[in-house]
Amino acid sequence: MKKKIMIDMDDVITHGGFLHLINEFLGTSYKIEDFKDFYMQDMLPDKDAFFSWFITQNQYDYCEMLPGAKEVIEELNKYYDVYIGTSYVFRDIPHESSVILKQKCGYLKKELPFITPFQYIFLYDKSLLNIDIKIDDKPDNLTNCERKILFNAWHNNISEEELNELGIEKVNNWYEIKDKLITDEIINNIK
C-alpha cells in the first residue's frame, strides 16, 4: 500500500503572487526578504481597503512555480498517494475567501495536470489531517503525521535544536525532497 503525502501549495509549490499584489496595491517594490512574519498583510496600513481590492484579483496570475516542484511532484505521484493540502481561507476575510478556492483549483488544474481534483484537500486547520508525510512551510501544520518536512521559507527560521525536538526535517528545495522521498527502497517496493 502506498504512503500518503500532503503537500502544501503556497510557498511550497508556488510563490510570489500575494507579494506581487501587495506591491501593486501599495505602489512599492518589496522583496520577500523584507518580511519576517508569515502574515505579510500585517504591515499594510489599511487592510480593509487592500482585501476589498485583493478579492477582485487573482494572485495565481502572478505566481511562479518553485524550481523542480512540478517534476518532483509528478515523480512522487508514481510512488505515493499525493494530495495537495492547502488553505484558501484568509484569517482577515474568512467569509470572502471562497473566490480563492476557485483560483487555486484553476492554477492546480493548469500547472499540475497529473494531479486530479480528487487529490485536492482544501481546509484551514491541517492538524485535522492524519497522513503519513506532510510537506509544509508552516511548522504548526506539521502535526498528525509520521514524517514532517518543513519547506524553507522567509518566516520559518527555526533552530536545528527546535527542529530536532519537534521531529522535523527541513529542506531548501524540491531536489532535496526528491532525495529524501524517492529512494531505491521506495521504487523497489512499488514495483
mmCIF file with all atom_site columns, C-alpha atoms in Angstrom:
data_model
loop_
_atom_site.group_PDB
_atom_site.id
_atom_site.type_symbol
_atom_site.label_atom_id
_atom_site.label_alt_id
_atom_site.label_comp_id
_atom_site.label_asym_id
_atom_site.label_entity_id
_atom_site.label_seq_id
_atom_site.pdbx_PDB_ins_code
_atom_site.Cartn_x
_atom_site.Cartn_y
_atom_site.Cartn_z
_atom_site.occupancy
_atom_site.B_iso_or_equiv
_atom_site.pdbx_formal_charge
_atom_site.auth_seq_id
_atom_site.auth_comp_id
_atom_site.auth_asym_id
_atom_site.auth_atom_id
_atom_site.pdbx_PDB_model_num
ATOM 1   C CA . MET A 1 1   ? 0.000   0.000  0.000   1.00 0.00 ? 1   MET A CA 1
ATOM 2   C CA . LYS A 1 2   ? 1.346   3.426  -0.965  1.00 0.00 ? 2   LYS A CA 1
ATOM 3   C CA . LYS A 1 3   ? 2.064   6.000  1.690   1.00 0.00 ? 3   LYS A CA 1
ATOM 4   C CA . LYS A 1 4   ? 0.108   9.240  1.561   1.00 0.00 ? 4   LYS A CA 1
ATOM 5   C CA . ILE A 1 5   ? 1.755   12.657 1.215   1.00 0.00 ? 5   ILE A CA 1
ATOM 6   C CA . MET A 1 6   ? 0.127   16.027 1.816   1.00 0.00 ? 6   MET A CA 1
ATOM 7   C CA . ILE A 1 7   ? 1.910   18.872 0.029   1.00 0.00 ? 7   ILE A CA 1
ATOM 8   C CA . ASP A 1 8   ? 1.115   22.489 0.832   1.00 0.00 ? 8   ASP A CA 1
ATOM 9   C CA . MET A 1 9   ? 0.614   24.819 -2.125  1.00 0.00 ? 9   MET A CA 1
ATOM 10  C CA . ASP A 1 10  ? 1.566   28.413 -1.247  1.00 0.00 ? 10  ASP A CA 1
ATOM 11  C CA . ASP A 1 11  ? 5.302   28.965 -0.705  1.00 0.00 ? 11  ASP A CA 1
ATOM 12  C CA . VAL A 1 12  ? 5.958   25.262 -1.228  1.00 0.00 ? 12  VAL A CA 1
ATOM 13  C CA . ILE A 1 13  ? 4.792   24.644 -4.804  1.00 0.00 ? 13  ILE A CA 1
ATOM 14  C CA . THR A 1 14  ? 4.306   28.246 -5.871  1.00 0.00 ? 14  THR A CA 1
ATOM 15  C CA . HIS A 1 15  ? 5.202   31.690 -4.639  1.00 0.00 ? 15  HIS A CA 1
ATOM 16  C CA . GLY A 1 16  ? 5.164   35.383 -5.393  1.00 0.00 ? 16  GLY A CA 1
ATOM 17  C CA . GLY A 1 17  ? 1.537   36.166 -6.219  1.00 0.00 ? 17  GLY A CA 1
ATOM 18  C CA . PHE A 1 18  ? 0.487   37.618 -2.879  1.00 0.00 ? 18  PHE A CA 1
ATOM 19  C CA . LEU A 1 19  ? 3.625   39.765 -2.640  1.00 0.00 ? 19  LEU A CA 1
ATOM 20  C CA . HIS A 1 20  ? 3.067   40.961 -6.210  1.00 0.00 ? 20  HIS A CA 1
ATOM 21  C CA . LEU A 1 21  ? -0.417  42.139 -5.278  1.00 0.00 ? 21  LEU A CA 1
ATOM 22  C CA . ILE A 1 22  ? 0.806   43.882 -2.131  1.00 0.00 ? 22  ILE A CA 1
ATOM 23  C CA . ASN A 1 23  ? 3.359   45.758 -4.239  1.00 0.00 ? 23  ASN A CA 1
ATOM 24  C CA . GLU A 1 24  ? 0.796   46.598 -6.914  1.00 0.00 ? 24  GLU A CA 1
ATOM 25  C CA . PHE A 1 25  ? -1.682  47.879 -4.348  1.00 0.00 ? 25  PHE A CA 1
ATOM 26  C CA . LEU A 1 26  ? 0.882   49.980 -2.460  1.00 0.00 ? 26  LEU A CA 1
ATOM 27  C CA . GLY A 1 27  ? 2.997   51.011 -5.452  1.00 0.00 ? 27  GLY A CA 1
ATOM 28  C CA . THR A 1 28  ? 6.051   49.525 -3.736  1.00 0.00 ? 28  THR A CA 1
ATOM 29  C CA . SER A 1 29  ? 8.779   47.065 -4.628  1.00 0.00 ? 29  SER A CA 1
ATOM 30  C CA . TYR A 1 30  ? 9.024   44.921 -1.503  1.00 0.00 ? 30  TYR A CA 1
ATOM 31  C CA . LYS A 1 31  ? 11.010  41.713 -1.756  1.00 0.00 ? 31  LYS A CA 1
ATOM 32  C CA . ILE A 1 32  ? 10.387  38.555 0.225   1.00 0.00 ? 32  ILE A CA 1
ATOM 33  C CA . GLU A 1 33  ? 13.469  39.314 2.342   1.00 0.00 ? 33  GLU A CA 1
ATOM 34  C CA . ASP A 1 34  ? 11.700  42.421 3.668   1.00 0.00 ? 34  ASP A CA 1
ATOM 35  C CA . PHE A 1 35  ? 9.278   40.235 5.643   1.00 0.00 ? 35  PHE A CA 1
ATOM 36  C CA . LYS A 1 36  ? 9.837   38.118 8.737   1.00 0.00 ? 36  LYS A CA 1
ATOM 37  C CA . ASP A 1 37  ? 6.264   37.244 9.668   1.00 0.00 ? 37  ASP A CA 1
ATOM 38  C CA . PHE A 1 38  ? 4.058   34.700 7.889   1.00 0.00 ? 38  PHE A CA 1
ATOM 39  C CA . TYR A 1 39  ? 1.252   37.257 7.600   1.00 0.00 ? 39  TYR A CA 1
ATOM 40  C CA . MET A 1 40  ? 2.630   39.809 5.145   1.00 0.00 ? 40  MET A CA 1
ATOM 41  C CA . GLN A 1 41  ? -0.634  41.719 5.251   1.00 0.00 ? 41  GLN A CA 1
ATOM 42  C CA . ASP A 1 42  ? 0.023   42.782 8.847   1.00 0.00 ? 42  ASP A CA 1
ATOM 43  C CA . MET A 1 43  ? 2.302   45.548 7.555   1.00 0.00 ? 43  MET A CA 1
ATOM 44  C CA . LEU A 1 44  ? -0.448  47.109 5.463   1.00 0.00 ? 44  LEU A CA 1
ATOM 45  C CA . PRO A 1 45  ? -1.715  50.487 6.699   1.00 0.00 ? 45  PRO A CA 1
ATOM 46  C CA . ASP A 1 46  ? -5.298  49.733 5.566   1.00 0.00 ? 46  ASP A CA 1
ATOM 47  C CA . LYS A 1 47  ? -6.016  46.009 5.430   1.00 0.00 ? 47  LYS A CA 1
ATOM 48  C CA . ASP A 1 48  ? -9.713  46.531 4.735   1.00 0.00 ? 48  ASP A CA 1
ATOM 49  C CA . ALA A 1 49  ? -9.018  48.529 1.576   1.00 0.00 ? 49  ALA A CA 1
ATOM 50  C CA . PHE A 1 50  ? -6.386  46.039 0.470   1.00 0.00 ? 50  PHE A CA 1
ATOM 51  C CA . PHE A 1 51  ? -8.598  42.992 0.889   1.00 0.00 ? 51  PHE A CA 1
ATOM 52  C CA . SER A 1 52  ? -11.573 44.682 -0.798  1.00 0.00 ? 52  SER A CA 1
ATOM 53  C CA . TRP A 1 53  ? -9.312  45.114 -3.823  1.00 0.00 ? 53  TRP A CA 1
ATOM 54  C CA . PHE A 1 54  ? -7.492  41.768 -3.352  1.00 0.00 ? 54  PHE A CA 1
ATOM 55  C CA . ILE A 1 55  ? -10.622 39.650 -3.796  1.00 0.00 ? 55  ILE A CA 1
ATOM 56  C CA . THR A 1 56  ? -11.122 41.229 -7.235  1.00 0.00 ? 56  THR A CA 1
ATOM 57  C CA . GLN A 1 57  ? -7.671  39.987 -8.299  1.00 0.00 ? 57  GLN A CA 1
ATOM 58  C CA . ASN A 1 58  ? -6.205  36.521 -8.937  1.00 0.00 ? 58  ASN A CA 1
ATOM 59  C CA . GLN A 1 59  ? -2.885  36.182 -7.155  1.00 0.00 ? 59  GLN A CA 1
ATOM 60  C CA . TYR A 1 60  ? -2.197  32.974 -9.118  1.00 0.00 ? 60  TYR A CA 1
ATOM 61  C CA . ASP A 1 61  ? -1.902  35.008 -12.309 1.00 0.00 ? 61  ASP A CA 1
ATOM 62  C CA . TYR A 1 62  ? 1.364   36.305 -10.821 1.00 0.00 ? 62  TYR A CA 1
ATOM 63  C CA . CYS A 1 63  ? 2.733   33.184 -9.129  1.00 0.00 ? 63  CYS A CA 1
ATOM 64  C CA . GLU A 1 64  ? 5.828   31.305 -10.117 1.00 0.00 ? 64  GLU A CA 1
ATOM 65  C CA . MET A 1 65  ? 6.272   27.581 -9.717  1.00 0.00 ? 65  MET A CA 1
ATOM 66  C CA . LEU A 1 66  ? 9.255   26.847 -7.483  1.00 0.00 ? 66  LEU A CA 1
ATOM 67  C CA . PRO A 1 67  ? 12.143  25.168 -9.346  1.00 0.00 ? 67  PRO A CA 1
ATOM 68  C CA . GLY A 1 68  ? 11.716  21.398 -9.549  1.00 0.00 ? 68  GLY A CA 1
ATOM 69  C CA . ALA A 1 69  ? 8.243   21.376 -7.970  1.00 0.00 ? 69  ALA A CA 1
ATOM 70  C CA . LYS A 1 70  ? 6.329   20.155 -10.999 1.00 0.00 ? 70  LYS A CA 1
ATOM 71  C CA . GLU A 1 71  ? 8.814   17.434 -11.953 1.00 0.00 ? 71  GLU A CA 1
ATOM 72  C CA . VAL A 1 72  ? 9.318   16.119 -8.416  1.00 0.00 ? 72  VAL A CA 1
ATOM 73  C CA . ILE A 1 73  ? 5.592   16.109 -7.600  1.00 0.00 ? 73  ILE A CA 1
ATOM 74  C CA . GLU A 1 74  ? 4.902   14.222 -10.825 1.00 0.00 ? 74  GLU A CA 1
ATOM 75  C CA . GLU A 1 75  ? 7.505   11.631 -9.836  1.00 0.00 ? 75  GLU A CA 1
ATOM 76  C CA . LEU A 1 76  ? 6.242   11.429 -6.235  1.00 0.00 ? 76  LEU A CA 1
ATOM 77  C CA . ASN A 1 77  ? 2.771   10.780 -7.641  1.00 0.00 ? 77  ASN A CA 1
ATOM 78  C CA . LYS A 1 78  ? 4.080   7.496  -9.119  1.00 0.00 ? 78  LYS A CA 1
ATOM 79  C CA . TYR A 1 79  ? 5.256   6.135  -5.754  1.00 0.00 ? 79  TYR A CA 1
ATOM 80  C CA . TYR A 1 80  ? 2.911   7.764  -3.236  1.00 0.00 ? 80  TYR A CA 1
ATOM 81  C CA . ASP A 1 81  ? -0.705  8.848  -2.938  1.00 0.00 ? 81  ASP A CA 1
ATOM 82  C CA . VAL A 1 82  ? -0.123  12.587 -3.300  1.00 0.00 ? 82  VAL A CA 1
ATOM 83  C CA . TYR A 1 83  ? -2.584  15.191 -2.058  1.00 0.00 ? 83  TYR A CA 1
ATOM 84  C CA . ILE A 1 84  ? -2.337  18.944 -2.305  1.00 0.00 ? 84  ILE A CA 1
ATOM 85  C CA . GLY A 1 85  ? -3.425  20.201 1.122   1.00 0.00 ? 85  GLY A CA 1
ATOM 86  C CA . THR A 1 86  ? -3.955  23.938 1.078   1.00 0.00 ? 86  THR A CA 1
ATOM 87  C CA . SER A 1 87  ? -5.906  26.606 2.875   1.00 0.00 ? 87  SER A CA 1
ATOM 88  C CA . TYR A 1 88  ? -7.946  29.073 0.903   1.00 0.00 ? 88  TYR A CA 1
ATOM 89  C CA . VAL A 1 89  ? -9.285  30.985 3.895   1.00 0.00 ? 89  VAL A CA 1
ATOM 90  C CA . PHE A 1 90  ? -7.585  34.259 4.809   1.00 0.00 ? 90  PHE A CA 1
ATOM 91  C CA . ARG A 1 91  ? -7.940  34.971 8.532   1.00 0.00 ? 91  ARG A CA 1
ATOM 92  C CA . ASP A 1 92  ? -8.669  38.643 7.656   1.00 0.00 ? 92  ASP A CA 1
ATOM 93  C CA . ILE A 1 93  ? -11.539 37.866 5.243   1.00 0.00 ? 93  ILE A CA 1
ATOM 94  C CA . PRO A 1 94  ? -12.848 34.370 6.065   1.00 0.00 ? 94  PRO A CA 1
ATOM 95  C CA . HIS A 1 95  ? -16.308 34.914 4.551   1.00 0.00 ? 95  HIS A CA 1
ATOM 96  C CA . GLU A 1 96  ? -14.973 36.407 1.320   1.00 0.00 ? 96  GLU A CA 1
ATOM 97  C CA . SER A 1 97  ? -12.290 33.756 0.768   1.00 0.00 ? 97  SER A CA 1
ATOM 98  C CA . SER A 1 98  ? -14.335 31.429 -1.421  1.00 0.00 ? 98  SER A CA 1
ATOM 99  C CA . VAL A 1 99  ? -13.073 33.208 -4.553  1.00 0.00 ? 99  VAL A CA 1
ATOM 100 C CA . ILE A 1 100 ? -9.559  31.982 -3.676  1.00 0.00 ? 100 ILE A CA 1
ATOM 101 C CA . LEU A 1 101 ? -10.773 28.366 -3.726  1.00 0.00 ? 101 LEU A CA 1
ATOM 102 C CA . LYS A 1 102 ? -11.713 28.705 -7.394  1.00 0.00 ? 102 LYS A CA 1
ATOM 103 C CA . GLN A 1 103 ? -8.391  30.399 -8.191  1.00 0.00 ? 103 GLN A CA 1
ATOM 104 C CA . LYS A 1 104 ? -6.402  27.626 -6.524  1.00 0.00 ? 104 LYS A CA 1
ATOM 105 C CA . CYS A 1 105 ? -8.355  24.935 -8.397  1.00 0.00 ? 105 CYS A CA 1
ATOM 106 C CA . GLY A 1 106 ? -7.701  26.676 -11.700 1.00 0.00 ? 106 GLY A CA 1
ATOM 107 C CA . TYR A 1 107 ? -3.983  27.015 -11.002 1.00 0.00 ? 107 TYR A CA 1
ATOM 108 C CA . LEU A 1 108 ? -3.581  23.386 -9.921  1.00 0.00 ? 108 LEU A CA 1
ATOM 109 C CA . LYS A 1 109 ? -5.515  22.107 -12.945 1.00 0.00 ? 109 LYS A CA 1
ATOM 110 C CA . LYS A 1 110 ? -3.342  24.146 -15.314 1.00 0.00 ? 110 LYS A CA 1
ATOM 111 C CA . GLU A 1 111 ? 0.089   23.672 -13.712 1.00 0.00 ? 111 GLU A CA 1
ATOM 112 C CA . LEU A 1 112 ? -0.196  20.141 -12.261 1.00 0.00 ? 112 LEU A CA 1
ATOM 113 C CA . PRO A 1 113 ? -2.496  18.310 -14.708 1.00 0.00 ? 113 PRO A CA 1
ATOM 114 C CA . PHE A 1 114 ? -1.344  14.891 -13.431 1.00 0.00 ? 114 PHE A CA 1
ATOM 115 C CA . ILE A 1 115 ? -2.888  15.699 -10.021 1.00 0.00 ? 115 ILE A CA 1
ATOM 116 C CA . THR A 1 116 ? -6.652  15.218 -10.234 1.00 0.00 ? 116 THR A CA 1
ATOM 117 C CA . PRO A 1 117 ? -9.245  17.278 -8.337  1.00 0.00 ? 117 PRO A CA 1
ATOM 118 C CA . PHE A 1 118 ? -9.786  14.149 -6.199  1.00 0.00 ? 118 PHE A CA 1
ATOM 119 C CA . GLN A 1 119 ? -6.300  14.821 -4.828  1.00 0.00 ? 119 GLN A CA 1
ATOM 120 C CA . TYR A 1 120 ? -7.071  18.372 -3.675  1.00 0.00 ? 120 TYR A CA 1
ATOM 121 C CA . ILE A 1 121 ? -7.775  18.950 0.011   1.00 0.00 ? 121 ILE A CA 1
ATOM 122 C CA . PHE A 1 122 ? -8.941  22.447 0.922   1.00 0.00 ? 122 PHE A CA 1
ATOM 123 C CA . LEU A 1 123 ? -9.038  23.208 4.621   1.00 0.00 ? 123 LEU A CA 1
ATOM 124 C CA . TYR A 1 124 ? -7.862  25.761 7.140   1.00 0.00 ? 124 TYR A CA 1
ATOM 125 C CA . ASP A 1 125 ? -6.678  23.555 10.012  1.00 0.00 ? 125 ASP A CA 1
ATOM 126 C CA . LYS A 1 126 ? -4.223  20.991 8.628   1.00 0.00 ? 126 LYS A CA 1
ATOM 127 C CA . SER A 1 127 ? -3.838  19.371 12.035  1.00 0.00 ? 127 SER A CA 1
ATOM 128 C CA . LEU A 1 128 ? -7.133  17.629 11.240  1.00 0.00 ? 128 LEU A CA 1
ATOM 129 C CA . LEU A 1 129 ? -5.379  15.531 8.593   1.00 0.00 ? 129 LEU A CA 1
ATOM 130 C CA . ASN A 1 130 ? -3.796  12.316 9.797   1.00 0.00 ? 130 ASN A CA 1
ATOM 131 C CA . ILE A 1 131 ? -1.468  11.377 6.949   1.00 0.00 ? 131 ILE A CA 1
ATOM 132 C CA . ASP A 1 132 ? 1.895   9.630  6.543   1.00 0.00 ? 132 ASP A CA 1
ATOM 133 C CA . ILE A 1 133 ? 4.030   12.542 5.310   1.00 0.00 ? 133 ILE A CA 1
ATOM 134 C CA . LYS A 1 134 ? 3.385   16.284 5.354   1.00 0.00 ? 134 LYS A CA 1
ATOM 135 C CA . ILE A 1 135 ? 5.375   18.908 3.457   1.00 0.00 ? 135 ILE A CA 1
ATOM 136 C CA . ASP A 1 136 ? 4.596   22.480 4.507   1.00 0.00 ? 136 ASP A CA 1
ATOM 137 C CA . ASP A 1 137 ? 6.289   25.827 5.108   1.00 0.00 ? 137 ASP A CA 1
ATOM 138 C CA . LYS A 1 138 ? 4.457   26.410 8.407   1.00 0.00 ? 138 LYS A CA 1
ATOM 139 C CA . PRO A 1 139 ? 5.667   24.226 11.315  1.00 0.00 ? 139 PRO A CA 1
ATOM 140 C CA . ASP A 1 140 ? 2.238   24.352 13.010  1.00 0.00 ? 140 ASP A CA 1
ATOM 141 C CA . ASN A 1 141 ? 0.813   22.413 10.046  1.00 0.00 ? 141 ASN A CA 1
ATOM 142 C CA . LEU A 1 142 ? 3.213   19.505 10.570  1.00 0.00 ? 142 LEU A CA 1
ATOM 143 C CA . THR A 1 143 ? 1.182   17.508 13.069  1.00 0.00 ? 143 THR A CA 1
ATOM 144 C CA . ASN A 1 144 ? -0.637  14.155 12.895  1.00 0.00 ? 144 ASN A CA 1
ATOM 145 C CA . CYS A 1 145 ? 1.897   12.607 10.553  1.00 0.00 ? 145 CYS A CA 1
ATOM 146 C CA . GLU A 1 146 ? 4.755   10.117 10.672  1.00 0.00 ? 146 GLU A CA 1
ATOM 147 C CA . ARG A 1 147 ? 7.197   12.315 8.787   1.00 0.00 ? 147 ARG A CA 1
ATOM 148 C CA . LYS A 1 148 ? 7.351   16.104 8.964   1.00 0.00 ? 148 LYS A CA 1
ATOM 149 C CA . ILE A 1 149 ? 9.143   18.018 6.219   1.00 0.00 ? 149 ILE A CA 1
ATOM 150 C CA . LEU A 1 150 ? 9.440   21.770 6.587   1.00 0.00 ? 150 LEU A CA 1
ATOM 151 C CA . PHE A 1 151 ? 9.963   23.659 3.349   1.00 0.00 ? 151 PHE A CA 1
ATOM 152 C CA . ASN A 1 152 ? 12.308  26.587 3.975   1.00 0.00 ? 152 ASN A CA 1
ATOM 153 C CA . ALA A 1 153 ? 10.606  29.994 3.745   1.00 0.00 ? 153 ALA A CA 1
ATOM 154 C CA . TRP A 1 154 ? 11.241  33.555 4.917   1.00 0.00 ? 154 TRP A CA 1
ATOM 155 C CA . HIS A 1 155 ? 9.105   33.121 8.035   1.00 0.00 ? 155 HIS A CA 1
ATOM 156 C CA . ASN A 1 156 ? 10.269  29.773 9.416   1.00 0.00 ? 156 ASN A CA 1
ATOM 157 C CA . ASN A 1 157 ? 13.713  30.419 10.844  1.00 0.00 ? 157 ASN A CA 1
ATOM 158 C CA . ILE A 1 158 ? 13.793  27.678 13.451  1.00 0.00 ? 158 ILE A CA 1
ATOM 159 C CA . SER A 1 159 ? 16.918  26.439 15.193  1.00 0.00 ? 159 SER A CA 1
ATOM 160 C CA . GLU A 1 160 ? 18.280  22.970 14.493  1.00 0.00 ? 160 GLU A CA 1
ATOM 161 C CA . GLU A 1 161 ? 17.670  22.144 18.147  1.00 0.00 ? 161 GLU A CA 1
ATOM 162 C CA . GLU A 1 162 ? 13.981  23.029 17.904  1.00 0.00 ? 162 GLU A CA 1
ATOM 163 C CA . LEU A 1 163 ? 13.621  21.125 14.623  1.00 0.00 ? 163 LEU A CA 1
ATOM 164 C CA . ASN A 1 164 ? 15.115  18.047 16.289  1.00 0.00 ? 164 ASN A CA 1
ATOM 165 C CA . GLU A 1 165 ? 12.819  18.405 19.316  1.00 0.00 ? 165 GLU A CA 1
ATOM 166 C CA . LEU A 1 166 ? 9.799   18.599 17.009  1.00 0.00 ? 166 LEU A CA 1
ATOM 167 C CA . GLY A 1 167 ? 10.999  15.744 14.779  1.00 0.00 ? 167 GLY A CA 1
ATOM 168 C CA . ILE A 1 168 ? 11.011  17.988 11.705  1.00 0.00 ? 168 ILE A CA 1
ATOM 169 C CA . GLU A 1 169 ? 13.303  17.685 8.687   1.00 0.00 ? 169 GLU A CA 1
ATOM 170 C CA . LYS A 1 170 ? 13.971  20.983 6.900   1.00 0.00 ? 170 LYS A CA 1
ATOM 171 C CA . VAL A 1 171 ? 14.529  21.192 3.143   1.00 0.00 ? 171 VAL A CA 1
ATOM 172 C CA . ASN A 1 172 ? 15.589  24.117 0.977   1.00 0.00 ? 172 ASN A CA 1
ATOM 173 C CA . ASN A 1 173 ? 14.205  22.983 -2.364  1.00 0.00 ? 173 ASN A CA 1
ATOM 174 C CA . TRP A 1 174 ? 12.359  20.305 -4.300  1.00 0.00 ? 174 TRP A CA 1
ATOM 175 C CA . TYR A 1 175 ? 15.527  18.427 -5.213  1.00 0.00 ? 175 TYR A CA 1
ATOM 176 C CA . GLU A 1 176 ? 16.166  17.785 -1.521  1.00 0.00 ? 176 GLU A CA 1
ATOM 177 C CA . ILE A 1 177 ? 12.618  16.446 -1.210  1.00 0.00 ? 177 ILE A CA 1
ATOM 178 C CA . LYS A 1 178 ? 13.272  14.106 -4.122  1.00 0.00 ? 178 LYS A CA 1
ATOM 179 C CA . ASP A 1 179 ? 16.479  12.857 -2.464  1.00 0.00 ? 179 ASP A CA 1
ATOM 180 C CA . LYS A 1 180 ? 14.604  12.178 0.778   1.00 0.00 ? 180 LYS A CA 1
ATOM 181 C CA . LEU A 1 181 ? 11.459  10.563 -0.623  1.00 0.00 ? 181 LEU A CA 1
ATOM 182 C CA . ILE A 1 182 ? 12.337  8.851  -3.895  1.00 0.00 ? 182 ILE A CA 1
ATOM 183 C CA . THR A 1 183 ? 14.821  6.246  -2.795  1.00 0.00 ? 183 THR A CA 1
ATOM 184 C CA . ASP A 1 184 ? 15.760  2.885  -4.286  1.00 0.00 ? 184 ASP A CA 1
ATOM 185 C CA . GLU A 1 185 ? 13.854  1.206  -1.450  1.00 0.00 ? 185 GLU A CA 1
ATOM 186 C CA . ILE A 1 186 ? 10.624  3.069  -2.291  1.00 0.00 ? 186 ILE A CA 1
ATOM 187 C CA . ILE A 1 187 ? 10.995  2.389  -6.024  1.00 0.00 ? 187 ILE A CA 1
ATOM 188 C CA . ASN A 1 188 ? 11.682  -1.314 -5.479  1.00 0.00 ? 188 ASN A CA 1
ATOM 189 C CA . ASN A 1 189 ? 8.767   -1.740 -3.048  1.00 0.00 ? 189 ASN A CA 1
ATOM 190 C CA . ILE A 1 190 ? 6.307   -0.295 -5.559  1.00 0.00 ? 190 ILE A CA 1
ATOM 191 C CA . LYS A 1 191 ? 7.396   -2.498 -8.470  1.00 0.00 ? 191 LYS A CA 1
#
